[in-house]
PDB file of C-alpha atoms and ligand atoms in Angstrom:
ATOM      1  CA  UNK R   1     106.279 104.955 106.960  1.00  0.00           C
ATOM      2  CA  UNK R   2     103.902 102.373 105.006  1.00  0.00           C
ATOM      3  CA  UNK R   3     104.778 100.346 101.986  1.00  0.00           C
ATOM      4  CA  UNK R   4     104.332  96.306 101.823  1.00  0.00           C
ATOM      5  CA  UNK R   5     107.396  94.908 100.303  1.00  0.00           C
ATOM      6  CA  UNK R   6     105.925  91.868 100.202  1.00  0.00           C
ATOM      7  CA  UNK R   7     102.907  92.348  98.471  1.00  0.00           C
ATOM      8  CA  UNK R   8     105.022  93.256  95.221  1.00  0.00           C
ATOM      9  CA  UNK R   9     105.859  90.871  92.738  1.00  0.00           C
ATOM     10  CA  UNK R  10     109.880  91.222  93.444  1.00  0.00           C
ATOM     11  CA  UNK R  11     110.526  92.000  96.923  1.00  0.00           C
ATOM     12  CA  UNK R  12     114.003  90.835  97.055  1.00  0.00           C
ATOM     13  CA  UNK R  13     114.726  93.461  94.086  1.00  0.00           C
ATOM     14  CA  UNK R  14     112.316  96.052  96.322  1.00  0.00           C
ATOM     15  CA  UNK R  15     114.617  95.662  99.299  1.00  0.00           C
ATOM     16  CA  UNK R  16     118.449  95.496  97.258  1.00  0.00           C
ATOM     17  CA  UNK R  17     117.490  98.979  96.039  1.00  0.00           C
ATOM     18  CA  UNK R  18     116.054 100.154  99.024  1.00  0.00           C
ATOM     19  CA  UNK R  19     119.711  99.343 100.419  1.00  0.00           C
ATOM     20  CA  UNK R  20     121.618 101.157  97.839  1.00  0.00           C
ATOM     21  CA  UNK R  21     119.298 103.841  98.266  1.00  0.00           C
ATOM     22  CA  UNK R  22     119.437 104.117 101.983  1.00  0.00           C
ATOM     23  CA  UNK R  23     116.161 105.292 102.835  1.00  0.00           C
ATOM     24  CA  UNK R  24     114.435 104.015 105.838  1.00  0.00           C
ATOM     25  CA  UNK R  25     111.187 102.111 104.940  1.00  0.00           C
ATOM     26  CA  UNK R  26     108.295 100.687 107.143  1.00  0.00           C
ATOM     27  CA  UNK R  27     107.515  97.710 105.572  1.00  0.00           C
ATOM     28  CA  UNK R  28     103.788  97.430 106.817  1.00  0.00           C
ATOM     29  CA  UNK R  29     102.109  93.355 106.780  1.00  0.00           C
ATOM     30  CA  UNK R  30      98.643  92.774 105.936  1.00  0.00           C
ATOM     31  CA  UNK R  31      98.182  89.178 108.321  1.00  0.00           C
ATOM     32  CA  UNK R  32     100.455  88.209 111.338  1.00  0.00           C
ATOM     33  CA  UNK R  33     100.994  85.289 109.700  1.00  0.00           C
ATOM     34  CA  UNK R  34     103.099  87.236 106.775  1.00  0.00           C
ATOM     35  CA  UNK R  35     105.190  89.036 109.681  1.00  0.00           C
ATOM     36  CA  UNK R  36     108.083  86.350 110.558  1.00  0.00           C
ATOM     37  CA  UNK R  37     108.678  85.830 106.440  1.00  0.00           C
ATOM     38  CA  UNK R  38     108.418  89.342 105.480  1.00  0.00           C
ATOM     39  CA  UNK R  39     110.938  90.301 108.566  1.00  0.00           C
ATOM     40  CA  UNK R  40     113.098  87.576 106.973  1.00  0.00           C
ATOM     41  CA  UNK R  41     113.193  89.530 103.710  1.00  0.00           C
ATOM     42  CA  UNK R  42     114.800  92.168 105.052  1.00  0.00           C
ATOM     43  CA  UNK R  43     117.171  90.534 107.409  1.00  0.00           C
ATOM     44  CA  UNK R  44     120.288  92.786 107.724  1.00  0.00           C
ATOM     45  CA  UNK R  45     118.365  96.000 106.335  1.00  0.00           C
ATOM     46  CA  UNK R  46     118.938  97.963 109.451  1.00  0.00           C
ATOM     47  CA  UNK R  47     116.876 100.889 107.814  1.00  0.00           C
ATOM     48  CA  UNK R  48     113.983  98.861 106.973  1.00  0.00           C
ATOM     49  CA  UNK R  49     111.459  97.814 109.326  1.00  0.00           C
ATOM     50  CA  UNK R  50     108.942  95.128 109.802  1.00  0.00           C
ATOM     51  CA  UNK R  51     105.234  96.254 111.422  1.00  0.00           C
ATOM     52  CA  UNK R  52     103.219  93.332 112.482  1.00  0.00           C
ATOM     53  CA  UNK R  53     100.160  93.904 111.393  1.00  0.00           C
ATOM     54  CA  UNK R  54      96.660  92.711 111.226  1.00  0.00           C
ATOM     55  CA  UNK R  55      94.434  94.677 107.856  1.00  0.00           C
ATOM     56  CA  UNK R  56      91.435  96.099 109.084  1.00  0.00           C
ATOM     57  CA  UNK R  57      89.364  94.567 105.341  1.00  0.00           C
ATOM     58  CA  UNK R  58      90.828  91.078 106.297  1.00  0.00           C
ATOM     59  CA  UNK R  59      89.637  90.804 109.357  1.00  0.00           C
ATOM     60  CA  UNK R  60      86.578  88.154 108.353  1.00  0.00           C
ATOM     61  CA  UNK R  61      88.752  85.620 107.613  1.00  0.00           C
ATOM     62  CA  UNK R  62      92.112  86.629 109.492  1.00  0.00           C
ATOM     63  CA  UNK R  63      90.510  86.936 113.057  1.00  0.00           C
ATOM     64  CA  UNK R  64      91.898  83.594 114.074  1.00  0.00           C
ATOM     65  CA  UNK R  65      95.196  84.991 113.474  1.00  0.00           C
ATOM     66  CA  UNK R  66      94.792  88.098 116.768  1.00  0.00           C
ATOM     67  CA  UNK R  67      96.158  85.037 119.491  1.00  0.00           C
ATOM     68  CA  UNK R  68      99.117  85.053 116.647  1.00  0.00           C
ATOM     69  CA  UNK R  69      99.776  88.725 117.271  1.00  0.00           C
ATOM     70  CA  UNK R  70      99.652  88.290 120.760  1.00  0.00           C
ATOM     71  CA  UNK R  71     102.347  85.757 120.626  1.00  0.00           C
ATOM     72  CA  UNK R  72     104.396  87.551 118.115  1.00  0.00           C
ATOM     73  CA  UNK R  73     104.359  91.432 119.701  1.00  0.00           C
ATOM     74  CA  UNK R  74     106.759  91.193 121.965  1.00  0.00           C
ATOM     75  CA  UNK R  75     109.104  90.868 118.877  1.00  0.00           C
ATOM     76  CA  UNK R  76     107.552  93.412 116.835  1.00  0.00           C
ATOM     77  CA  UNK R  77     109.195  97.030 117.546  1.00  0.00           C
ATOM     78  CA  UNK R  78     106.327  98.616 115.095  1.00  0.00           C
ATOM     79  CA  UNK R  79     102.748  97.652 114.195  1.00  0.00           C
ATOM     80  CA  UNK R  80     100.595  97.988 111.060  1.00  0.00           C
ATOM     81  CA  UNK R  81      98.377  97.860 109.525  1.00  0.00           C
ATOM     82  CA  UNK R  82      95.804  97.726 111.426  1.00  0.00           C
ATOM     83  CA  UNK R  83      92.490  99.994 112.231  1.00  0.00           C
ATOM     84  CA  UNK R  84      89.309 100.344 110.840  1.00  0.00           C
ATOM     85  CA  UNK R  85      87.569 100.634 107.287  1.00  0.00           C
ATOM     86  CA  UNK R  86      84.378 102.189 107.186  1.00  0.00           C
ATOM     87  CA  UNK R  87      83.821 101.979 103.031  1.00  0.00           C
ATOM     88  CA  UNK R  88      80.738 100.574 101.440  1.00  0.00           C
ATOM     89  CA  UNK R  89      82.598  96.704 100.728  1.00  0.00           C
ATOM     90  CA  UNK R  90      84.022  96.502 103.941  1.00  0.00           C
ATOM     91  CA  UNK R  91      81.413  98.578 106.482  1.00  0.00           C
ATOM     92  CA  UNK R  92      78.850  95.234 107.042  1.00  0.00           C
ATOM     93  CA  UNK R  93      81.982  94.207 109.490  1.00  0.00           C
ATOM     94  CA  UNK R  94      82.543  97.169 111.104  1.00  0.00           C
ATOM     95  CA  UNK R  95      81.704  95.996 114.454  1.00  0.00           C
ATOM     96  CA  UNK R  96      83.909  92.846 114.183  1.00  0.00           C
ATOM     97  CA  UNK R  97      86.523  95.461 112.965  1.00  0.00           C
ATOM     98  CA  UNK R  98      86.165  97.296 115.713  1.00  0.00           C
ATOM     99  CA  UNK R  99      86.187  94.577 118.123  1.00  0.00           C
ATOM    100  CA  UNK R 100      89.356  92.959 116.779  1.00  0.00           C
ATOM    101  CA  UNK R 101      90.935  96.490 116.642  1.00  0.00           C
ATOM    102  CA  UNK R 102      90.736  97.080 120.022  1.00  0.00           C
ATOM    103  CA  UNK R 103      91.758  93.657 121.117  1.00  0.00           C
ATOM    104  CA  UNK R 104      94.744  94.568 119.165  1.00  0.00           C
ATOM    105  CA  UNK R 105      95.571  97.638 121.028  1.00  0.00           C
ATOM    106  CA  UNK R 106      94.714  96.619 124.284  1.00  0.00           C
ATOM    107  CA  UNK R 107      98.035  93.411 123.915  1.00  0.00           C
ATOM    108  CA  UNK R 108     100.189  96.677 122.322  1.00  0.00           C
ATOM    109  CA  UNK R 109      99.586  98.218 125.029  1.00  0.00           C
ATOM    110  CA  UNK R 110     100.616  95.825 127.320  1.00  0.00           C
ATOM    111  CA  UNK R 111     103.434  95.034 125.362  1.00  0.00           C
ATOM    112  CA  UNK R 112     104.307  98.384 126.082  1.00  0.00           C
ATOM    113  CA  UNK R 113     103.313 100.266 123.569  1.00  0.00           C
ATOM    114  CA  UNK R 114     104.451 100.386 120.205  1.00  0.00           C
ATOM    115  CA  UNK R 115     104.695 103.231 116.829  1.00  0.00           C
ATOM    116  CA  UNK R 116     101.759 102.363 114.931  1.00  0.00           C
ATOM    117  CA  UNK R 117     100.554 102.524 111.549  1.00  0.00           C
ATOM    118  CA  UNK R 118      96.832 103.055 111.558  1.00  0.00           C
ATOM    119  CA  UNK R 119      94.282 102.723 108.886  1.00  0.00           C
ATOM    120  CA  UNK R 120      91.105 104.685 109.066  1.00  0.00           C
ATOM    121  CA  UNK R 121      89.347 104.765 105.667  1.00  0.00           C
ATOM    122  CA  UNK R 122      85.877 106.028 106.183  1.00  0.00           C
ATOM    123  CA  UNK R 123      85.856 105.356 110.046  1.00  0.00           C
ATOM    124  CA  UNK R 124      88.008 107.993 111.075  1.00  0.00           C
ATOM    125  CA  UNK R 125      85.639 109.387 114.236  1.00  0.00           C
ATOM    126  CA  UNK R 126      85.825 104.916 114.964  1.00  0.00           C
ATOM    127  CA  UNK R 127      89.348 104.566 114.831  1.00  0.00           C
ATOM    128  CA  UNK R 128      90.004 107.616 116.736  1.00  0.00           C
ATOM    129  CA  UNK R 129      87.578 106.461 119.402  1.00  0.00           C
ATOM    130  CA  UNK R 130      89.159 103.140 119.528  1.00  0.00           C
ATOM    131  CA  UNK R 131      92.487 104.757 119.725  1.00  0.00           C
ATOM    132  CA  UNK R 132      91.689 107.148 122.615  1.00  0.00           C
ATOM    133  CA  UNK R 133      90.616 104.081 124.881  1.00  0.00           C
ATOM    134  CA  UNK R 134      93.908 102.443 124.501  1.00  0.00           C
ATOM    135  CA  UNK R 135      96.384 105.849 125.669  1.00  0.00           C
ATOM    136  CA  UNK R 136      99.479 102.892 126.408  1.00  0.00           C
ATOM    137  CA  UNK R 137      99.691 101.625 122.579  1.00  0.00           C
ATOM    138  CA  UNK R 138     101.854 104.292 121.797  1.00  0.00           C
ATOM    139  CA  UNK R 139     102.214 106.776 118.759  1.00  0.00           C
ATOM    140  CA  UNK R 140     100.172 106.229 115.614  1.00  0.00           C
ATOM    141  CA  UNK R 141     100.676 107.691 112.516  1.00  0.00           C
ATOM    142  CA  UNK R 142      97.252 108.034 110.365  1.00  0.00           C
ATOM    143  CA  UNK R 143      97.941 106.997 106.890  1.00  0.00           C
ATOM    144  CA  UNK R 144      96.603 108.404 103.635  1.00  0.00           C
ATOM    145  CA  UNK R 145      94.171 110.116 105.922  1.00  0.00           C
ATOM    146  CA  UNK R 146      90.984 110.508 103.742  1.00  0.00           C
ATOM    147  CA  UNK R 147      88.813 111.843 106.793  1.00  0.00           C
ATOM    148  CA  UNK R 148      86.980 115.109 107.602  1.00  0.00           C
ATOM    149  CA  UNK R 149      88.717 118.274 108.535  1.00  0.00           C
ATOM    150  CA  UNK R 150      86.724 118.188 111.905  1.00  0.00           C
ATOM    151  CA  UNK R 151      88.204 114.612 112.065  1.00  0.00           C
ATOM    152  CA  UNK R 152      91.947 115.614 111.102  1.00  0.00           C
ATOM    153  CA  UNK R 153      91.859 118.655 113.759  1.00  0.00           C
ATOM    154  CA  UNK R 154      90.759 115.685 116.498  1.00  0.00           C
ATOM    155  CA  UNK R 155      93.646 113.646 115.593  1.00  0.00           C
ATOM    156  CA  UNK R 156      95.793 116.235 115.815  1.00  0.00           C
ATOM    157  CA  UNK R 157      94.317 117.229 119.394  1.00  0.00           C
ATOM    158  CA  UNK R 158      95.088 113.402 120.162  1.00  0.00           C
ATOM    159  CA  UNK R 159      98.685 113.740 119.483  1.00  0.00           C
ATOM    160  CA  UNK R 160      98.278 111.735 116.041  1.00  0.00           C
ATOM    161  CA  UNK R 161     100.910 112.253 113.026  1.00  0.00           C
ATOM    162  CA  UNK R 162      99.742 111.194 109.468  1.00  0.00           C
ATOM    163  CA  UNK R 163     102.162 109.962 106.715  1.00  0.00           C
ATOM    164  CA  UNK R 164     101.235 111.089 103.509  1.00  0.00           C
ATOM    165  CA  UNK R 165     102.112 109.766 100.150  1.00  0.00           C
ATOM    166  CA  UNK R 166     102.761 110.768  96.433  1.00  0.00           C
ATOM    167  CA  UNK R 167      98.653 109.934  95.722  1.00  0.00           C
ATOM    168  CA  UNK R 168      96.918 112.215  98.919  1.00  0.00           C
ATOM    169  CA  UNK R 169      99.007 115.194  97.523  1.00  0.00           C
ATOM    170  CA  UNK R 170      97.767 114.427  94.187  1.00  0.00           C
ATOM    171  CA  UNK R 171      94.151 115.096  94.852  1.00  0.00           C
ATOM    172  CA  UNK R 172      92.533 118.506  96.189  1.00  0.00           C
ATOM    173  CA  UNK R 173      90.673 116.893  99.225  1.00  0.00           C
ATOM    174  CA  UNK R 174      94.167 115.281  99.957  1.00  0.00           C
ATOM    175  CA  UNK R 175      96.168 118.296  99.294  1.00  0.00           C
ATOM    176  CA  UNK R 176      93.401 120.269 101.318  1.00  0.00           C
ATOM    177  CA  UNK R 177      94.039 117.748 104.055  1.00  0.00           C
ATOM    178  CA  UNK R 178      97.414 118.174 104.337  1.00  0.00           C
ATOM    179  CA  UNK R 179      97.807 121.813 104.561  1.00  0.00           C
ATOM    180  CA  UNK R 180      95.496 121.116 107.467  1.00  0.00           C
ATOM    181  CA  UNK R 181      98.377 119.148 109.369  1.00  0.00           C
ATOM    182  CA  UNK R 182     100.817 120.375 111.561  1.00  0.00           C
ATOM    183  CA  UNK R 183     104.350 120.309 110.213  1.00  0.00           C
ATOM    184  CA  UNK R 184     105.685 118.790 112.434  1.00  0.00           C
ATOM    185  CA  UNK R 185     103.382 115.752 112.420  1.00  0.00           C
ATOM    186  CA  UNK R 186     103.850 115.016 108.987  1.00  0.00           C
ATOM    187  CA  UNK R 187     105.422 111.987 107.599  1.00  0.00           C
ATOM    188  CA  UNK R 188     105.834 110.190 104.406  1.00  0.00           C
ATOM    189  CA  UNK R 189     104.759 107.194 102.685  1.00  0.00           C
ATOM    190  CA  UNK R 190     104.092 105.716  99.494  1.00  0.00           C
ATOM    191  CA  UNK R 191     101.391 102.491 100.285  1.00  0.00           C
ATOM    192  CA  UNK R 192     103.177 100.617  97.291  1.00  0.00           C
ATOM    193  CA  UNK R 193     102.419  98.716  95.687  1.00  0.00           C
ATOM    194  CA  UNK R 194      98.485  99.788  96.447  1.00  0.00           C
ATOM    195  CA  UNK R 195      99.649 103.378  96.239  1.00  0.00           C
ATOM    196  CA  UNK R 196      99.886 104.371  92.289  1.00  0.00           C
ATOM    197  CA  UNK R 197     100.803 107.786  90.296  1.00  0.00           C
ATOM    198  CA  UNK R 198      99.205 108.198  87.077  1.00  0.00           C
ATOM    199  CA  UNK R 199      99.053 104.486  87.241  1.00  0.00           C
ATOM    200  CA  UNK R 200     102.603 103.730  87.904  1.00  0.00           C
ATOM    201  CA  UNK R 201     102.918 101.508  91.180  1.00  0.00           C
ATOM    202  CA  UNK R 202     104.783 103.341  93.745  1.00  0.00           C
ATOM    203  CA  UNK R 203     107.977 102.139  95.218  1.00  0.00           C
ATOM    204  CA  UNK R 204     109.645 103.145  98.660  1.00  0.00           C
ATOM    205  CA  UNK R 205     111.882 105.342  97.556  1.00  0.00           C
ATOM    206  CA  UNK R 206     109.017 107.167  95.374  1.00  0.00           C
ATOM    207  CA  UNK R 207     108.211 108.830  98.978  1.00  0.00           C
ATOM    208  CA  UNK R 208     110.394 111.343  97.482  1.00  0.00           C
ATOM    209  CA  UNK R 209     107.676 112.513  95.109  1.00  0.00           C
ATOM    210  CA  UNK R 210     105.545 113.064  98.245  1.00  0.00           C
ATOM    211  CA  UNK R 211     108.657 115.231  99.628  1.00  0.00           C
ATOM    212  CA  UNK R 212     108.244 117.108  96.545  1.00  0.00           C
ATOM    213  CA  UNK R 213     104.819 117.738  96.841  1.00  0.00           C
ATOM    214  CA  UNK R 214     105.064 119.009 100.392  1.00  0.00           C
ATOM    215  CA  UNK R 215     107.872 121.415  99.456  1.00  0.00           C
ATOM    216  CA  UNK R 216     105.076 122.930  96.614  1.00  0.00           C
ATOM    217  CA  UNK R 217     102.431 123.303  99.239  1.00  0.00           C
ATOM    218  CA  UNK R 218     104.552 124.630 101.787  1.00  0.00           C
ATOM    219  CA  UNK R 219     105.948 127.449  99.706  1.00  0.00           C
ATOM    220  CA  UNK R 220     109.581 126.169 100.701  1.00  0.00           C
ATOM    221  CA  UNK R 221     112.286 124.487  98.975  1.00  0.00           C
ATOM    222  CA  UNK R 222     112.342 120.330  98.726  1.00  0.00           C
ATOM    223  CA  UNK R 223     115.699 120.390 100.922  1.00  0.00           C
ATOM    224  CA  UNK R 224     113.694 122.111 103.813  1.00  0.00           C
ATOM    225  CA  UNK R 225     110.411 119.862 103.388  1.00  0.00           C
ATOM    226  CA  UNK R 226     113.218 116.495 103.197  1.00  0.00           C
ATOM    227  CA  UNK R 227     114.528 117.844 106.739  1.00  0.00           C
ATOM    228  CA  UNK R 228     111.692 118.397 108.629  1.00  0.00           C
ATOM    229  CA  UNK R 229     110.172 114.960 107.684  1.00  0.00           C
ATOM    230  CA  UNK R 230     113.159 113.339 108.710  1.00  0.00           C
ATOM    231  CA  UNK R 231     113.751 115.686 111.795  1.00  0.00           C
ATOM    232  CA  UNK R 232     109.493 114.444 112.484  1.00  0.00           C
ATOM    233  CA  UNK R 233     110.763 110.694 111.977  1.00  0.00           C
ATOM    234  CA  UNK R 234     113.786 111.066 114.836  1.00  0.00           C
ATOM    235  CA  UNK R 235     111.324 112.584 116.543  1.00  0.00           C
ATOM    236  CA  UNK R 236     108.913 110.019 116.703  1.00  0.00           C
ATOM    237  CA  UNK R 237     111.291 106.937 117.227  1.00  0.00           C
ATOM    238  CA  UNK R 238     112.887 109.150 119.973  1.00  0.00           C
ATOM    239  CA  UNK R 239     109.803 109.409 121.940  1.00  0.00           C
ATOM    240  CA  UNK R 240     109.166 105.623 121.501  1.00  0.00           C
ATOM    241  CA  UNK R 241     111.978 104.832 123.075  1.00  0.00           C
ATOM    242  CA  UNK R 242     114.294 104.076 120.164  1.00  0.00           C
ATOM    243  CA  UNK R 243     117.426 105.831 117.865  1.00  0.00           C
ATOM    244  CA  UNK R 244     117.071 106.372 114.211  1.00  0.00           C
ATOM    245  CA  UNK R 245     120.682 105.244 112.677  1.00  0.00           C
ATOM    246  CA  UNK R 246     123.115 107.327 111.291  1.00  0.00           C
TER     247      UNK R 246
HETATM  248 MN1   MN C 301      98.492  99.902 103.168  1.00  0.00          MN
END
């Protein structure tokens, strides 16, 4: 539910496997101006997806680029990433974060809402404000949640799912975090190439490790973890509105 294909060195090589594999992958942009070409990339991937997307730590330089959204959302059948980031290089612009956040999800909304993948590092109690302003954007999924536990049970009050990835189940406060979360919320995701395993950049199909993971914390076997995530992910696309292929 978040990778960006084309943020790796070989995204053509990314996407062929990807294919062969045939996983379904949420390939997440950083600017709208890298949605059209990084939709292009995977032209004919049915299973892979292109969010248009707006990062939260961009947002000083990229703000000219929100009347781009705007034009290119009706197009867009997911969005990310956008939200908010509350750490200490990226706080000073919190407000202008916020601002162009919610400008974002007010056109989603009347686009007609969209699945959204939602970034909310250290401005979790933000975001979730933001977010609960803006009820006709649609789902969001929370990824690599690195909030509270006061902040996770709000999200999960709100309706939120999280996807979580091979590195949030590799750390206690992650793996804490995640026992917190209803099953039936949780997704997966890897955040390659930005997400990394004992230094190894992640790929798409590494969301498999995170499948793993969940199976050890759930006390159940991988086969049973694999099913429920998927039976969460034609879940969530059903209640947008849409059909996960066969
Ligand atoms: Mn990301």
């Amino acid at each position: 539910m978040h990778c960006h294909i084309d943020l790796y060195p070989e995204p053509a090589e990314i996407i062929c496997e990807a294919r062969a594999k045939g996983i379904y992958v949420l390939s997440v942009t950083t600017t709208p101006r890298a949605w059209t070409v990084t939709k292009r990339l995977a032209e004919g991937a049915s299973r892979i997806r292109t969010a248009l997307g707006l990062h939260p730590q961009l947002v000083p330089e990229r703000s000219a680029e929100v009347a781009l959204f705007e034009s290119l959302i009706p197009d867009a059948r997911f969005v990310g990433e956008i939200g908010l980031d509350g750490s200490a290089a990226h706080k000073g612009c919190l407000v202008e974060q916020a601002k162009v956040f919610e400008t974002l999800l007010a056109m989603v909304g009347r686009a007609g809402g969209r699945i959204m993948s939602i970034h909310s590092r250290g401005a979790a109690t933000l975001a979730l404000a933001s977010l609960r302003k803006f009820p006709n954007a649609g789902d969001f999924v929370l990824h690599w949640f690195t909030g509270s536990k006061r902040e996770l049970e709000e999200a999960v009050r709100m309706g939120a799912w999280f996807s979580v990835g091979p590195a949030m189940l590799t750390t206690p406060k992650g793996l804490e975090l995640t026992a917190l979360i209803p099953r039936s919320r949780v997704l997966t995701e890897t955040d390659g190439p930005f997400g990394t395993v004992r230094g190894r950049v992640l790929r798409p199909w590494d969301s498999t490790i995170a499948v793993q993971g969940l199976a050890r914390l759930w006390g159940i076997g991988q086969d049973e973890a694999d099913a429920i995530v998927m039976s969460n992910f034609r879940r969530l696309v059903a209640q947008s509105g849409g059909e996960v292929e066969h």
